[in-house]
Short mmCIF file of C-alpha atoms in Angstrom, two decimals:
data_model
loop_
_atom_site.label_atom_id
_atom_site.label_comp_id
_atom_site.label_asym_id
_atom_site.label_seq_id
_atom_site.Cartn_x
_atom_site.Cartn_y
_atom_site.Cartn_z
CA MET A 56 75.34 8.23 57.82
CA VAL A 57 72.87 5.37 57.93
CA ALA A 58 71.25 6.22 61.52
CA ASP A 59 70.73 9.97 59.69
CA ALA A 60 68.37 8.42 57.04
CA GLU A 61 65.08 9.43 56.56
CA ALA A 62 62.92 6.83 54.57
CA GLY A 63 59.70 7.41 52.81
CA THR A 64 57.83 6.98 49.51
CA HIS A 65 57.17 9.85 46.80
CA ASP A 66 54.19 9.94 44.16
CA LEU A 67 55.52 10.86 41.29
CA GLN A 68 52.32 9.74 39.12
CA ALA A 69 48.68 8.19 40.06
CA HIS A 70 50.55 4.46 39.04
CA LEU A 71 54.10 5.38 39.99
CA THR A 72 55.19 5.54 43.71
CA LEU A 73 59.18 6.02 44.83
CA THR A 74 60.68 4.79 47.72
CA TYR A 75 63.60 6.74 48.96
CA LEU A 76 65.93 7.36 51.21
CA ARG A 77 67.08 11.35 52.33
CA TYR A 78 69.86 12.28 53.75
CA PRO A 79 71.35 15.75 54.82
CA SER A 80 72.85 16.15 51.67
CA LEU A 81 71.67 13.28 49.43
CA VAL A 82 68.00 11.75 48.32
CA VAL A 83 68.54 8.09 46.78
CA LEU A 84 65.45 7.14 45.15
CA PHE A 85 64.61 3.82 44.34
CA LEU A 86 62.43 2.99 40.86
CA PRO A 87 59.86 0.29 41.63
CA LEU A 88 61.72 -2.58 39.39
CA PRO A 89 64.04 -4.92 39.97
CA GLN A 90 66.73 -5.00 42.42
CA THR A 91 70.39 -3.89 40.49
CA THR A 92 73.70 -2.29 41.56
CA LYS A 93 73.58 -0.21 38.17
CA ILE A 94 73.22 3.52 39.76
CA ILE A 95 72.52 6.72 37.61
CA GLN A 96 73.22 10.19 38.99
CA LEU A 97 70.03 12.23 38.13
CA TRP A 98 70.00 16.06 38.46
CA ILE A 99 65.96 16.37 39.57
CA THR A 100 63.92 19.63 40.36
CA TYR A 101 62.76 19.96 44.10
CA PRO A 102 60.69 22.24 45.81
CA ALA A 103 62.92 25.22 46.86
CA GLU A 104 62.20 24.57 50.64
CA GLU A 105 64.02 21.13 50.13
CA ALA A 106 66.55 21.92 47.51
CA ARG A 107 68.93 23.87 49.41
CA SER A 108 70.04 20.87 51.64
CA VAL A 109 70.41 18.20 48.78
CA GLU A 110 73.71 18.01 47.12
CA MET A 111 72.65 15.51 44.61
CA VAL A 112 70.29 13.01 43.75
CA VAL A 113 70.72 9.18 42.60
CA VAL A 114 68.64 7.00 40.94
CA VAL A 115 68.57 3.45 41.96
CA THR A 116 67.03 1.58 38.37
CA PRO A 117 67.46 -1.59 36.39
CA SER A 118 70.15 -2.39 33.66
CA GLU A 119 68.61 -3.66 30.20
CA GLU A 120 69.34 -7.24 31.03
CA GLU A 121 67.66 -7.04 34.04
CA GLU A 122 64.82 -5.11 32.13
CA ARG A 123 64.47 -8.08 29.94
CA ALA A 124 64.40 -10.60 32.67
CA ALA A 125 61.49 -9.07 34.11
CA GLY A 126 59.63 -8.99 31.16
CA LEU A 127 59.54 -5.14 30.68
CA MET A 128 60.14 -4.91 26.79
CA VAL A 129 59.35 -1.57 24.85
CA MET A 130 57.04 -0.97 22.11
CA ILE A 131 57.05 1.81 19.63
CA ARG A 132 53.98 2.47 17.97
CA GLU A 133 52.53 5.64 15.60
CA TYR A 134 50.85 8.20 18.03
CA GLU A 135 47.28 8.45 18.16
CA ALA A 136 46.12 11.75 19.11
CA GLU A 137 42.97 10.99 21.07
CA ARG A 138 44.55 7.90 23.14
CA ASP A 139 48.02 9.45 23.57
CA ARG A 140 47.68 13.42 24.10
CA GLU A 141 47.67 13.74 27.58
CA ALA A 142 50.74 11.15 28.24
CA ALA A 143 52.59 12.83 25.40
CA GLU A 144 51.63 15.92 27.32
CA ASN A 145 52.80 15.10 30.51
CA LEU A 146 55.69 13.63 29.20
CA GLU A 147 56.86 16.81 27.73
CA ARG A 148 56.71 18.65 31.05
CA MET A 149 58.77 16.15 32.42
CA CYS A 150 61.48 16.75 29.85
CA GLU A 151 61.46 20.49 30.04
CA VAL A 152 64.86 22.26 29.34
CA GLY A 153 66.79 23.06 32.50
CA PRO A 154 69.26 25.88 33.11
CA SER A 155 72.53 24.88 30.96
CA ASP A 156 75.75 23.52 32.52
CA GLY A 157 77.06 27.27 32.50
CA ASP A 158 73.92 29.10 33.45
CA SER A 159 74.34 30.01 37.04
CA SER A 160 70.69 31.94 37.43
CA GLY A 161 68.56 28.67 37.79
CA MET A 162 66.21 29.83 35.04
CA SER A 163 64.74 27.14 32.70
CA LEU A 164 62.62 27.63 29.53
CA ILE A 165 59.03 25.28 29.72
CA THR A 166 57.02 25.22 26.51
CA ASP A 167 53.11 24.64 26.05
CA LEU A 168 52.18 23.14 22.62
CA LEU A 169 48.96 24.32 23.19
CA GLY A 170 47.07 20.61 23.58
CA ASP A 171 48.80 19.56 20.18
CA PRO A 172 51.98 17.73 20.20
CA LEU A 173 52.19 17.38 16.57
CA CYS A 174 52.62 21.42 16.07
CA ARG A 175 55.76 21.26 14.94
CA VAL A 176 55.67 18.46 12.28
CA ARG A 177 52.20 19.02 10.85
CA HIS A 178 52.53 21.54 8.45
CA SER A 179 55.78 19.61 7.04
CA PRO A 180 53.63 16.35 4.87
CA PRO A 181 54.67 13.56 5.16
CA PHE A 182 55.33 13.45 9.03
CA LEU A 183 55.17 10.98 11.54
CA MET A 184 55.05 11.05 15.52
CA LEU A 185 56.08 7.60 17.72
CA VAL A 186 55.64 6.81 21.01
CA ALA A 187 57.41 4.27 23.47
CA GLU A 188 55.27 2.42 26.22
CA ILE A 189 56.31 0.14 28.73
CA ALA A 190 53.55 -2.66 30.56
CA ILE A 191 53.22 -1.49 33.86
CA GLY A 192 50.90 -3.39 34.58
CA PRO A 193 48.53 -6.54 33.14
CA GLU A 194 46.52 -4.11 31.53
CA SER A 195 48.12 -0.99 31.77
CA ARG A 196 51.05 1.00 29.60
CA GLU A 197 52.77 3.93 30.18
CA ILE A 198 53.87 6.19 27.74
CA VAL A 199 57.94 6.52 28.64
CA GLY A 200 59.33 8.20 24.88
CA VAL A 201 58.29 10.11 21.83
CA ILE A 202 59.99 11.41 18.69
CA ARG A 203 58.74 13.53 15.53
CA GLY A 204 60.04 13.06 11.72
CA CYS A 205 59.15 14.72 8.67
CA VAL A 206 60.62 14.49 4.87
CA LYS A 207 61.33 16.93 2.63
CA ILE A 208 62.86 18.26 -0.50
CA VAL A 209 65.82 20.49 0.00
CA THR A 210 68.35 22.19 -1.56
CA CYS A 211 71.97 20.34 -0.63
CA GLY A 212 73.97 21.81 -3.20
CA THR A 213 74.51 23.59 -7.01
CA LYS A 214 76.04 23.18 -9.89
CA ASN A 215 75.95 24.78 -13.08
CA PRO A 216 73.83 24.63 -15.91
CA ARG A 217 74.46 23.25 -18.95
CA HIS A 218 73.54 24.54 -22.31
CA ALA A 219 73.02 22.69 -25.76
CA SER A 220 75.96 23.78 -26.92
CA GLY A 221 77.70 21.66 -24.12
CA ASP A 222 79.36 24.96 -22.45
CA LEU A 223 79.51 25.06 -18.94
CA ALA A 224 77.86 28.82 -18.38
CA GLY A 225 74.66 29.94 -16.86
CA ALA A 226 73.55 33.21 -15.34
CA SER A 227 72.57 31.10 -12.20
CA LEU A 228 73.65 27.95 -10.56
CA VAL A 229 70.84 25.32 -10.31
CA PRO A 230 70.28 23.83 -7.34
CA ILE A 231 70.76 19.99 -6.35
CA TYR A 232 68.07 18.33 -4.25
CA ALA A 233 67.43 15.91 -1.99
CA LYS A 234 64.91 14.11 -0.22
CA VAL A 235 65.72 14.74 3.38
CA ALA A 236 64.46 13.88 6.82
CA TYR A 237 64.43 15.76 9.69
CA LEU A 238 64.15 14.36 13.24
CA LEU A 239 63.18 16.13 16.04
CA GLY A 240 61.13 16.24 19.59
CA LEU A 241 62.94 13.34 21.31
CA ARG A 242 61.91 12.91 24.39
CA VAL A 243 62.48 9.91 27.24
CA SER A 244 61.17 10.18 30.68
CA PRO A 245 63.73 11.09 32.91
CA PHE A 246 62.93 7.84 34.84
CA HIS A 247 63.91 5.49 32.01
CA ARG A 248 66.71 6.98 30.52
CA ARG A 249 70.20 5.35 29.71
CA LYS A 250 67.74 1.77 28.31
CA GLY A 251 67.92 2.37 24.83
CA ILE A 252 64.75 3.80 24.47
CA GLY A 253 65.70 6.67 22.81
CA LEU A 254 67.85 4.41 19.91
CA LYS A 255 65.07 2.75 19.37
CA LEU A 256 62.75 5.51 18.70
CA VAL A 257 65.71 6.93 16.01
CA GLU A 258 65.95 3.45 14.38
CA ARG A 259 62.03 3.17 14.12
CA MET A 260 62.09 7.09 12.58
CA GLU A 261 65.00 6.23 10.38
CA GLU A 262 63.15 3.34 9.20
CA TRP A 263 59.66 4.90 8.36
CA CYS A 264 62.04 8.24 6.62
CA LYS A 265 63.76 5.70 4.58
CA GLU A 266 60.15 4.19 3.28
CA LYS A 267 59.38 7.48 2.05
CA GLY A 268 62.92 7.74 0.22
CA ALA A 269 65.17 10.08 2.38
CA GLU A 270 68.43 10.03 1.03
CA TYR A 271 69.89 11.89 4.46
CA ALA A 272 68.26 12.60 8.11
CA TYR A 273 69.21 15.24 9.92
CA MET A 274 68.45 16.71 13.81
CA ALA A 275 69.30 20.25 15.57
CA THR A 276 70.44 20.26 19.68
CA GLU A 277 71.71 22.57 21.81
CA LYS A 278 75.80 22.32 21.57
CA ASP A 279 75.65 21.56 25.33
CA ASN A 280 73.56 18.78 25.11
CA GLU A 281 75.91 15.90 25.87
CA ALA A 282 72.95 13.48 26.32
CA SER A 283 71.62 13.96 23.06
CA ILE A 284 75.14 14.31 20.88
CA GLN A 285 76.34 11.30 22.20
CA LEU A 286 73.48 9.09 20.94
CA PHE A 287 73.01 10.38 17.68
CA THR A 288 76.82 10.87 17.07
CA GLY A 289 77.66 7.98 19.32
CA ARG A 290 75.16 5.06 18.50
CA CYS A 291 73.35 6.28 15.74
CA GLY A 292 76.19 7.48 13.23
CA TYR A 293 75.35 11.19 12.74
CA SER A 294 77.84 13.12 12.28
CA LYS A 295 78.08 17.38 13.37
CA PHE A 296 77.10 19.18 10.25
CA ARG A 297 76.33 22.72 10.71
CA THR A 298 76.46 25.59 13.67
CA PRO A 299 73.88 27.88 13.11
CA ALA A 300 72.93 30.50 15.68
CA ILE A 301 69.50 31.55 16.87
CA LEU A 302 69.24 35.48 17.48
CA VAL A 303 66.79 36.83 19.61
CA GLN A 304 65.22 40.24 19.60
CA PRO A 305 62.93 41.39 22.44
CA VAL A 306 59.59 43.26 21.61
CA PHE A 307 59.65 46.58 23.31
CA ALA A 308 56.80 48.89 24.40
CA HIS A 309 58.22 51.61 21.80
CA ARG A 310 58.16 51.19 17.88
CA LEU A 311 61.23 51.31 16.02
CA SER A 312 62.00 53.28 13.46
CA LEU A 313 63.70 51.78 9.99
CA PRO A 314 67.31 52.72 9.62
CA GLY A 315 68.37 55.39 7.15
CA ASP A 316 65.47 56.01 4.17
CA SER A 317 65.00 52.88 3.72
CA VAL A 318 61.34 51.07 2.95
CA VAL A 319 59.99 48.05 3.33
CA LEU A 320 57.68 46.62 1.05
CA HIS A 321 55.06 43.51 1.16
CA LEU A 322 55.58 41.62 -1.79
CA PRO A 323 52.44 39.83 -2.97
CA THR A 324 52.75 35.87 -2.68
CA ALA A 325 53.65 35.26 -6.11
CA ASP A 326 56.41 37.70 -6.51
CA ALA A 327 57.90 36.29 -3.10
CA GLU A 328 57.68 32.69 -4.55
CA ALA A 329 59.36 34.00 -7.90
CA LEU A 330 61.79 36.07 -6.19
CA TYR A 331 62.89 33.08 -3.54
CA ARG A 332 63.15 30.74 -6.48
CA ARG A 333 65.07 32.73 -8.78
CA ARG A 334 67.34 34.13 -6.78
CA PHE A 335 67.87 31.69 -3.75
CA ALA A 336 67.05 28.36 -4.79
CA GLY A 337 70.77 27.53 -4.69
CA THR A 338 70.77 28.13 -0.49
CA GLU A 339 71.13 25.17 1.45
CA PHE A 340 68.39 23.24 2.88
CA PHE A 341 65.84 25.50 0.60
CA PRO A 342 62.60 23.75 0.28
CA ARG A 343 61.58 22.65 -3.06
CA ASP A 344 57.91 23.05 -1.78
CA ILE A 345 59.00 26.94 -0.79
CA ASP A 346 55.67 27.67 -2.14
CA ALA A 347 53.56 26.14 0.26
CA VAL A 348 55.37 27.31 2.99
CA ILE A 349 54.73 31.24 2.07
CA ARG A 350 51.26 30.26 0.97
CA ASN A 351 50.86 28.79 4.48
CA PRO A 352 48.70 30.60 6.56
CA LEU A 353 50.99 30.79 9.74
CA SER A 354 53.00 32.63 6.75
CA LEU A 355 52.29 36.61 7.62
CA GLY A 356 54.42 37.87 4.46
CA THR A 357 57.44 38.25 2.96
CA PHE A 358 59.07 41.68 3.16
CA LEU A 359 61.49 43.42 0.51
CA ALA A 360 63.46 46.42 2.31
CA VAL A 361 65.01 48.64 -0.65
CA PRO A 362 66.33 52.08 -0.31
CA GLY A 363 63.88 54.81 -0.68
CA ASP A 364 64.77 56.80 -3.68
CA CYS A 365 64.94 53.57 -5.91
CA THR A 366 62.47 52.65 -8.29
CA ALA A 367 60.71 49.67 -6.48
CA ALA A 368 60.22 52.04 -3.30
CA ALA A 369 57.88 54.18 -5.46
CA ARG A 370 55.97 52.47 -7.33
CA TRP A 371 56.24 48.07 -7.63
CA GLN A 372 55.87 46.93 -10.94
CA GLY A 373 56.19 43.28 -10.28
CA VAL A 374 59.35 40.69 -9.67
CA GLU A 375 60.57 40.15 -13.15
CA ALA A 376 61.03 44.40 -13.98
CA PHE A 377 62.46 44.20 -10.12
CA LEU A 378 65.11 41.58 -11.08
CA ALA A 379 65.50 43.04 -14.06
CA ALA A 380 67.07 46.35 -12.83
CA PRO A 381 67.66 45.74 -9.11
CA PRO A 382 68.98 48.78 -6.88
CA PRO A 383 72.32 48.29 -5.67
CA SER A 384 71.30 47.25 -2.20
CA TRP A 385 67.87 45.03 -0.76
CA ALA A 386 67.05 42.37 1.39
CA VAL A 387 64.03 40.20 2.15
CA ALA A 388 62.92 38.00 4.28
CA SER A 389 59.75 36.76 5.36
CA VAL A 390 57.73 36.89 8.59
CA TRP A 391 56.40 33.13 10.64
CA ASN A 392 53.72 33.42 13.55
CA SER A 393 55.53 30.30 15.62
CA LYS A 394 52.92 32.17 18.61
CA ALA A 395 50.20 30.32 16.98
CA LEU A 396 51.74 27.00 17.59
CA PHE A 397 53.36 26.67 21.05
CA ARG A 398 54.33 29.08 24.27
CA LEU A 399 57.22 29.83 25.74
CA GLU A 400 58.22 30.79 29.44
CA VAL A 401 61.13 31.22 31.83
CA ARG A 402 60.88 29.94 34.96
CA GLY A 403 62.75 30.19 37.96
CA ALA A 404 63.49 34.19 37.86
CA ALA A 405 64.55 35.50 41.11
CA ARG A 406 62.14 38.13 42.11
CA TRP A 407 64.99 40.93 41.90
CA ARG A 408 65.12 39.99 37.75
CA ARG A 409 61.19 40.11 37.15
CA ALA A 410 60.94 43.59 39.56
CA LEU A 411 63.73 44.84 36.95
CA ALA A 412 62.28 43.68 34.02
CA GLN A 413 59.13 45.13 35.19
CA ALA A 414 60.22 48.65 35.86
CA THR A 415 62.20 49.14 32.71
CA ARG A 416 58.54 47.90 30.41
CA THR A 417 56.78 50.53 33.00
CA ILE A 418 58.74 53.24 31.74
CA ASP A 419 58.99 52.13 28.21
CA ARG A 420 55.45 52.42 27.89
CA ALA A 421 54.72 55.61 29.83
CA LEU A 422 57.80 57.44 28.34
CA PRO A 423 58.09 55.83 24.95
CA TRP A 424 60.09 58.47 23.27
CA LEU A 425 63.27 57.71 25.09
CA ARG A 426 63.19 54.44 23.48
CA ILE A 427 64.17 52.47 26.72
CA PRO A 428 65.33 48.72 25.71
CA SER A 429 62.74 47.13 27.84
CA VAL A 430 62.79 43.66 28.91
CA PRO A 431 59.59 41.85 27.56
CA ASP A 432 57.37 39.73 30.00
CA ILE A 433 58.87 36.25 29.32
CA PHE A 434 58.13 35.26 32.70
CA ARG A 435 54.70 34.56 31.90
CA PRO A 436 53.49 32.28 28.90
CA PHE A 437 54.68 34.24 25.42
CA GLY A 438 54.35 33.70 21.88
CA PHE A 439 57.45 34.66 19.20
CA TYR A 440 57.25 35.48 15.21
CA LEU A 441 60.48 33.63 13.29
CA VAL A 442 62.10 36.09 10.26
CA TYR A 443 62.93 33.04 7.61
CA GLY A 444 64.13 33.32 4.17
CA LEU A 445 66.52 35.77 4.60
CA ALA A 446 68.57 37.02 1.42
CA GLY A 447 69.81 40.17 0.25
CA ASP A 448 72.26 41.74 -2.26
CA GLY A 449 74.66 44.50 -1.94
CA PRO A 450 77.06 46.77 0.24
CA GLU A 451 73.95 47.70 2.11
CA ALA A 452 71.95 44.83 2.71
CA PRO A 453 72.95 44.58 6.64
CA SER A 454 71.16 47.91 6.73
CA LEU A 455 68.36 46.97 4.97
CA THR A 456 68.21 43.40 7.18
CA ARG A 457 67.79 45.78 10.40
CA ALA A 458 64.99 47.69 8.46
CA LEU A 459 62.84 44.30 7.92
CA PHE A 460 63.72 43.68 11.78
CA HIS A 461 62.41 46.25 12.88
CA HIS A 462 59.44 46.21 10.31
CA ALA A 463 59.05 42.81 11.98
CA HIS A 464 59.23 43.95 15.45
CA ASN A 465 56.38 46.72 14.96
CA MET A 466 54.44 44.00 13.76
CA ALA A 467 54.94 41.11 16.83
CA ARG A 468 54.30 44.51 18.88
CA ALA A 469 50.97 45.05 17.91
CA ASP A 470 50.47 41.04 18.51
CA ALA A 471 48.98 40.55 22.13
CA GLY A 472 51.44 38.34 23.79
CA CYS A 473 54.35 38.37 21.06
CA ARG A 474 57.13 39.37 22.90
CA VAL A 475 60.16 38.36 21.21
CA VAL A 476 61.58 38.19 17.31
CA ALA A 477 63.61 35.14 16.17
CA ALA A 478 65.82 34.31 13.72
CA GLU A 479 68.28 31.22 12.96
CA VAL A 480 71.10 31.82 10.46
CA ALA A 481 74.36 30.15 9.26
CA ALA A 482 77.41 30.67 11.54
CA CYS A 483 78.94 33.01 8.86
CA GLU A 484 75.74 34.47 7.10
CA PRO A 485 76.95 37.44 5.35
CA LEU A 486 73.76 39.76 6.72
CA ARG A 487 74.05 38.60 10.37
CA SER A 488 75.62 41.79 11.22
CA GLY A 489 72.48 43.26 10.66
CA ILE A 490 70.09 40.88 12.81
CA PRO A 491 69.25 43.10 15.90
CA HIS A 492 69.49 40.83 19.13
CA TRP A 493 70.78 40.51 22.84
CA ARG A 494 73.30 38.14 23.42
CA ARG A 495 71.30 36.83 27.11
CA LEU A 496 68.36 35.92 24.98
CA SER A 497 70.03 34.64 22.28
CA CYS A 498 71.95 30.60 21.17
CA ALA A 499 75.19 31.51 19.44
CA GLU A 500 75.98 27.92 18.91
CA ASP A 501 73.28 25.67 17.99
CA LEU A 502 74.11 21.92 16.24
CA TRP A 503 72.80 20.33 13.47
CA CYS A 504 73.73 16.68 12.99
CA VAL A 505 73.43 14.84 9.91
CA LYS A 506 73.24 11.09 8.65
CA ARG A 507 73.35 9.22 5.26
CA LEU A 508 70.23 6.93 5.17
CA ALA A 509 70.07 5.84 1.61
CA GLY A 510 73.07 3.52 -0.31
CA GLU A 511 73.01 4.93 -3.41
CA TYR A 512 73.20 8.87 -4.63
CA GLY A 513 69.97 10.42 -6.08
CA ASP A 514 70.23 13.76 -7.60
CA GLY A 515 71.93 15.02 -4.80
CA GLY A 516 74.32 12.53 -5.78
CA ALA A 517 75.77 15.29 -8.39
CA ILE A 518 77.62 16.80 -5.29
CA GLY A 519 78.87 13.48 -3.75
CA ASP A 520 78.64 12.89 0.04
CA TRP A 521 76.35 15.81 1.09
CA THR A 522 77.42 14.75 5.05
CA LYS A 523 81.15 16.05 3.86
CA ALA A 524 80.00 19.24 2.20
CA PRO A 525 81.93 22.30 3.74
CA PRO A 526 79.45 24.72 5.28
CA PRO A 527 77.77 27.63 3.04
CA ALA A 528 77.97 31.06 3.58
CA SER A 529 74.02 30.79 4.31
CA ILE A 530 70.96 28.31 5.16
CA PHE A 531 67.31 28.40 5.17
CA VAL A 532 65.63 27.57 8.48
CA ASP A 533 62.50 25.91 7.41
CA PRO A 534 59.60 27.55 9.92
CA ARG A 535 57.34 24.87 9.75
CA GLU A 536 59.70 22.69 11.97
CA PHE A 537 61.86 25.89 14.25
#
């Protein structure tokens, strides 16, 4: 086997060159660090003509003890835009999402943050981004990891209102709020994993969150991301908490009609805030600063779907009048322009997939009255709209939910480059049956993990330890960190 090996070098970056041995079906990469016997199996992407014969790639990398002996210590510090933007973007590209274990298509999802690594947290003050860097020379350092985080006040449960008479009764439940940290965007260079860098980033971020008064911290990941789950649940003390679904609907060339005799109304911002606070403030993860969310320029509006024969459909008289005499069924949702923050792209699709998708779009544009469910061009950078704050009441609420999503689809259709509409809802969301989506584009089960940070209970102590609370029927997904 040794006789068949081909030795060489591979330039990964301007300052990082790897030595390798290539066998007929195996590539061994040697990192330019101290010798070690620790071998980590790592799959990496090779050019197509090289990948055909490569079955496995192994990387020889030092243990933590050898790293310390060599003086390669990790420094965690706050992200500085002018100094770190390019390196952070390069790291994001190195850590792109690849095919899942059960996906044989070879396709990968690529994210372009449009030059702003803070885009997913900057609308949620306070926020922070940390970087991990190591020395690679006397006067040079390399960023090998990043993490983002923010702190907000959200609903973690409800309680009955206590009146002056002492009776426990009331028209509506009172929300119980807790200050919660959300950790997201953890990335570690593929060439520096299994060295405790991710753990250091999480621990430092948690320290900052505690300083900001956070009682809990939570994170979201794919259910098959074993490395992330092991880090957070195995080493950081998090527990599996919620399993929401991400449902994605493609944007077609033709318009979608509203089902039945439903009517969609664009609510004034003040009425939208009042409706959310009056009826849905008890929804888990509902942000106390809902006014900041729906007044954000990225929020394109809050929409109410009602039957066409109700009073509100004929003339909107304000939220107070609506709640005083609501129709038998109704649904409400807001739309967020995620396209303005980042773009996605599917790479690695076979040529026949691209050709088939193009054919469906061509027919859909030429013959829109056929209403062909065409495949959007997701093989080039594209944006999406996020439907959030979904709620409703009445037996026809799922049908009215479909009307809201058809309306969001038509909004996205008029926005060039917006090719899908997405929503994230609880696993047992009552309105889920009314959300149009393609299973192939959706994620049936995401995973949220949670951890208690504070030693004492704040207002959220009224429900005890939130990490042990049973899953509710609905959750509120904050669009600012989606």
